XYZ file of C-alpha atoms in Angstrom:
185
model
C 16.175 13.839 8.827
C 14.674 14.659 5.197
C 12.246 12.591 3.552
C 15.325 11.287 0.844
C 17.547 10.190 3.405
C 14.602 8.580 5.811
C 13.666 6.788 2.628
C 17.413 4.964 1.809
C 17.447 4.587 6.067
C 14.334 2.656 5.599
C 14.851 0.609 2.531
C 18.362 -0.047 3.547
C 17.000 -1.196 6.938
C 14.337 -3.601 5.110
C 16.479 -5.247 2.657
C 18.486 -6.762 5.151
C 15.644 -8.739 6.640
C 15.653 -12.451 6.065
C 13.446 -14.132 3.892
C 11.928 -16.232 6.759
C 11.514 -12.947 9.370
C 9.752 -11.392 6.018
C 7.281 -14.352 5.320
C 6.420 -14.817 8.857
C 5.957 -11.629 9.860
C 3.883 -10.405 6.772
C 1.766 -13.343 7.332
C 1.100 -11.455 11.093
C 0.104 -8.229 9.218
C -2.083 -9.935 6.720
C -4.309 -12.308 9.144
C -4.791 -8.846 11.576
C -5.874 -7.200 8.550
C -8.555 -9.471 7.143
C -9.438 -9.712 10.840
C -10.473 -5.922 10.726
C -14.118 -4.786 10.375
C -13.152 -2.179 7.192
C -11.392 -5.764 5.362
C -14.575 -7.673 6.357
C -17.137 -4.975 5.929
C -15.165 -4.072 2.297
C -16.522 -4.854 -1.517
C -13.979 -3.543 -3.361
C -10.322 -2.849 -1.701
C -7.288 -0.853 -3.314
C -4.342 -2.743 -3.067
C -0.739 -2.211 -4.689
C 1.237 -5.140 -6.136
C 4.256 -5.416 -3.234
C 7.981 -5.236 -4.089
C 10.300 -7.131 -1.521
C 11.140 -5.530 1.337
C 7.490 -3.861 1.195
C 4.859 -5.969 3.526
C 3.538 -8.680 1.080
C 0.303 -7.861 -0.523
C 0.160 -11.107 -3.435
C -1.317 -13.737 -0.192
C -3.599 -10.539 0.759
C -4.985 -10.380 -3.204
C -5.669 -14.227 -3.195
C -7.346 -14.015 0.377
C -9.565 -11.284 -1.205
C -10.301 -13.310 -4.285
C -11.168 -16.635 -2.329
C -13.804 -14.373 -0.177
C -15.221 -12.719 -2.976
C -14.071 -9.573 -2.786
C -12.856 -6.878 -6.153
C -9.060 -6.170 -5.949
C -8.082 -3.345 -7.683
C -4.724 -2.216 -8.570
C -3.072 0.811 -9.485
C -1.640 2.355 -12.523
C 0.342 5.174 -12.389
C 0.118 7.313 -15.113
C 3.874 8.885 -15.105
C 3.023 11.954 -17.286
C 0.138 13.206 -15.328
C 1.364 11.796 -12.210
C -2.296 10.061 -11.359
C -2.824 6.528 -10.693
C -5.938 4.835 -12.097
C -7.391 1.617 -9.954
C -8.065 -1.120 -12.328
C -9.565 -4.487 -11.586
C -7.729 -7.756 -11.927
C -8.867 -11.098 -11.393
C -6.005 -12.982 -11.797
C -2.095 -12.299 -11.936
C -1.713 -12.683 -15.367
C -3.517 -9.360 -15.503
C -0.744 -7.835 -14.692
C 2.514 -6.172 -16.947
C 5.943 -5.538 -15.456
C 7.000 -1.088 -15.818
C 9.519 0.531 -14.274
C 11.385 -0.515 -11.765
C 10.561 -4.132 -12.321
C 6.994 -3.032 -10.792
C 3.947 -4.829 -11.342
C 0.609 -2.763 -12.562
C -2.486 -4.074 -14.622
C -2.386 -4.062 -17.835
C -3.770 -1.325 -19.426
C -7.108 -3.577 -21.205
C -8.327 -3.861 -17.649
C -11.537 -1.718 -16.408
C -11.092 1.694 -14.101
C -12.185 1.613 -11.170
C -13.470 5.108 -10.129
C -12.380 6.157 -6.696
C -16.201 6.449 -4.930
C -16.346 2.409 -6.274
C -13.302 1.360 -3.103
C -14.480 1.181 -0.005
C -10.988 0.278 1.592
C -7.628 1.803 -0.017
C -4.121 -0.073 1.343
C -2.258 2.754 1.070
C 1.619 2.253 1.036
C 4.708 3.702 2.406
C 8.122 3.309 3.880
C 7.882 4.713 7.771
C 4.808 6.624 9.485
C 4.533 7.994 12.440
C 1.737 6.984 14.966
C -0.920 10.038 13.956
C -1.193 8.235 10.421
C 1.832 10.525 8.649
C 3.554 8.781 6.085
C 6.954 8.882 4.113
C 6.042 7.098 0.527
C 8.618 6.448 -1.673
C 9.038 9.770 -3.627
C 6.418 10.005 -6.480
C 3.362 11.806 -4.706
C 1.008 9.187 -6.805
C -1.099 8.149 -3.319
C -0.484 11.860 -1.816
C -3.012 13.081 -5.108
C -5.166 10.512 -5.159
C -6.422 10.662 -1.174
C -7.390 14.509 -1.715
C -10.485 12.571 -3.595
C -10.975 9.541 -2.000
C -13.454 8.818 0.530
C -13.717 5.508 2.170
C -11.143 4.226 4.936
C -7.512 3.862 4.663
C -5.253 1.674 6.145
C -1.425 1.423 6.074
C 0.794 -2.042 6.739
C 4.055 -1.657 7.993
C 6.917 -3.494 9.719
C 7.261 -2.410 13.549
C 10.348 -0.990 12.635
C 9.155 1.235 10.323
C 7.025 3.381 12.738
C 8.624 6.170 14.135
C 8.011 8.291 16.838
C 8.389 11.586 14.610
C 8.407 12.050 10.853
C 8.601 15.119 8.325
C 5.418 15.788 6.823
C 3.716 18.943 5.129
C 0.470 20.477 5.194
C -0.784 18.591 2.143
C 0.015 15.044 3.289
C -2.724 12.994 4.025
C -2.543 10.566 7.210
C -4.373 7.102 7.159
C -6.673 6.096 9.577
C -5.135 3.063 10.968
C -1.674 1.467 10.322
C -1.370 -3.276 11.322
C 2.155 -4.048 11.699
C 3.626 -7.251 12.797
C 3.369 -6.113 16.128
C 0.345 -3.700 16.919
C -3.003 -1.873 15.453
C -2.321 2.014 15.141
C -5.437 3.887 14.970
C -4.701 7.167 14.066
């Protein structure tokens, strides 16, 4: 299967889970991931502002706030096709773009890529070696060429599969907590 007909698989696969299955089992992913020694161990942690049916990040941002730690967010610059990490400190930091997503505003500070120690890097399947379909615009393929500290991927069960098209530039992550399991990859 290609990479544009895996992704409408997936997201027509997630959008038909209920709002209760979607709470609950986000809330699984989230307490095994600030469980992990690269959440506790972390200063400053890349994070992108989830879009239902994508695992919920918003109670992950607040759990990083309440322990201290710098949440940074990206902004994708669509001409250049980077994404900048910029710190927020509270949600009304944030402006609504395309796709009714939600990115910093630009005022906020970048974040240069040495500065996270832990990058949430997101997707719609992966297979167990840390391969990942994203959802199309290469933004998170670019930016791990550069990056250096540890990576980690949350996911649904259902969205890891045993095999998965990738190419020679893609970039697996190091672990992937779904509802279900820890993947180290």
């Amino acid at each position: 299967m290609d990479k544009k007909k895996l992704r409408r698989k997936m997201s027509d696969q997630l959008q038909s889970m209920d709002r209760i299955a979607y709470e609950h089992r986000s809330y699984l992913i989230a307490s095994c991931l600030t469980a992990t020694s690269e959440w506790k161990n972390a200063t400053t942690i890349g994070i992108t502002m989830s879009h239902f049916p994508e695992v919920d990040t918003w109670q992950l941002i607040r759990a990083g706030w309440a322990m201290g730690k710098r949440m940074v967010i990206p902004k994708c610059m669509a001409v250049t096709k980077e994404m900048k990490f910029k710190e927020i400190t509270s949600f009304d930091q944030l402006e609504i773009v395309y796709m009714n997503l939600f990115e910093p505003i630009r005022e906020q500070k970048d974040i240069h890529s040495k500065e996270i120690d832990l990058l949430i890097v997101p997707g719609l399947a992966f297979n167990h070696r840390g391969y990942r379909v994203g959802f199309g615009g290469g933004y998170y393929d670019r930016y791990l060429e550069r990056f250096q500290g540890e990576t980690i991927s949350l996911a649904f069960s259902e969205q890891v599969m045993e095999s998965l098209p990738y190419e020679n530039h893609d970039l697996p992550v190091e672990k992937i907590i779904t509802d279900q399991e820890i993947i180290i990859c």
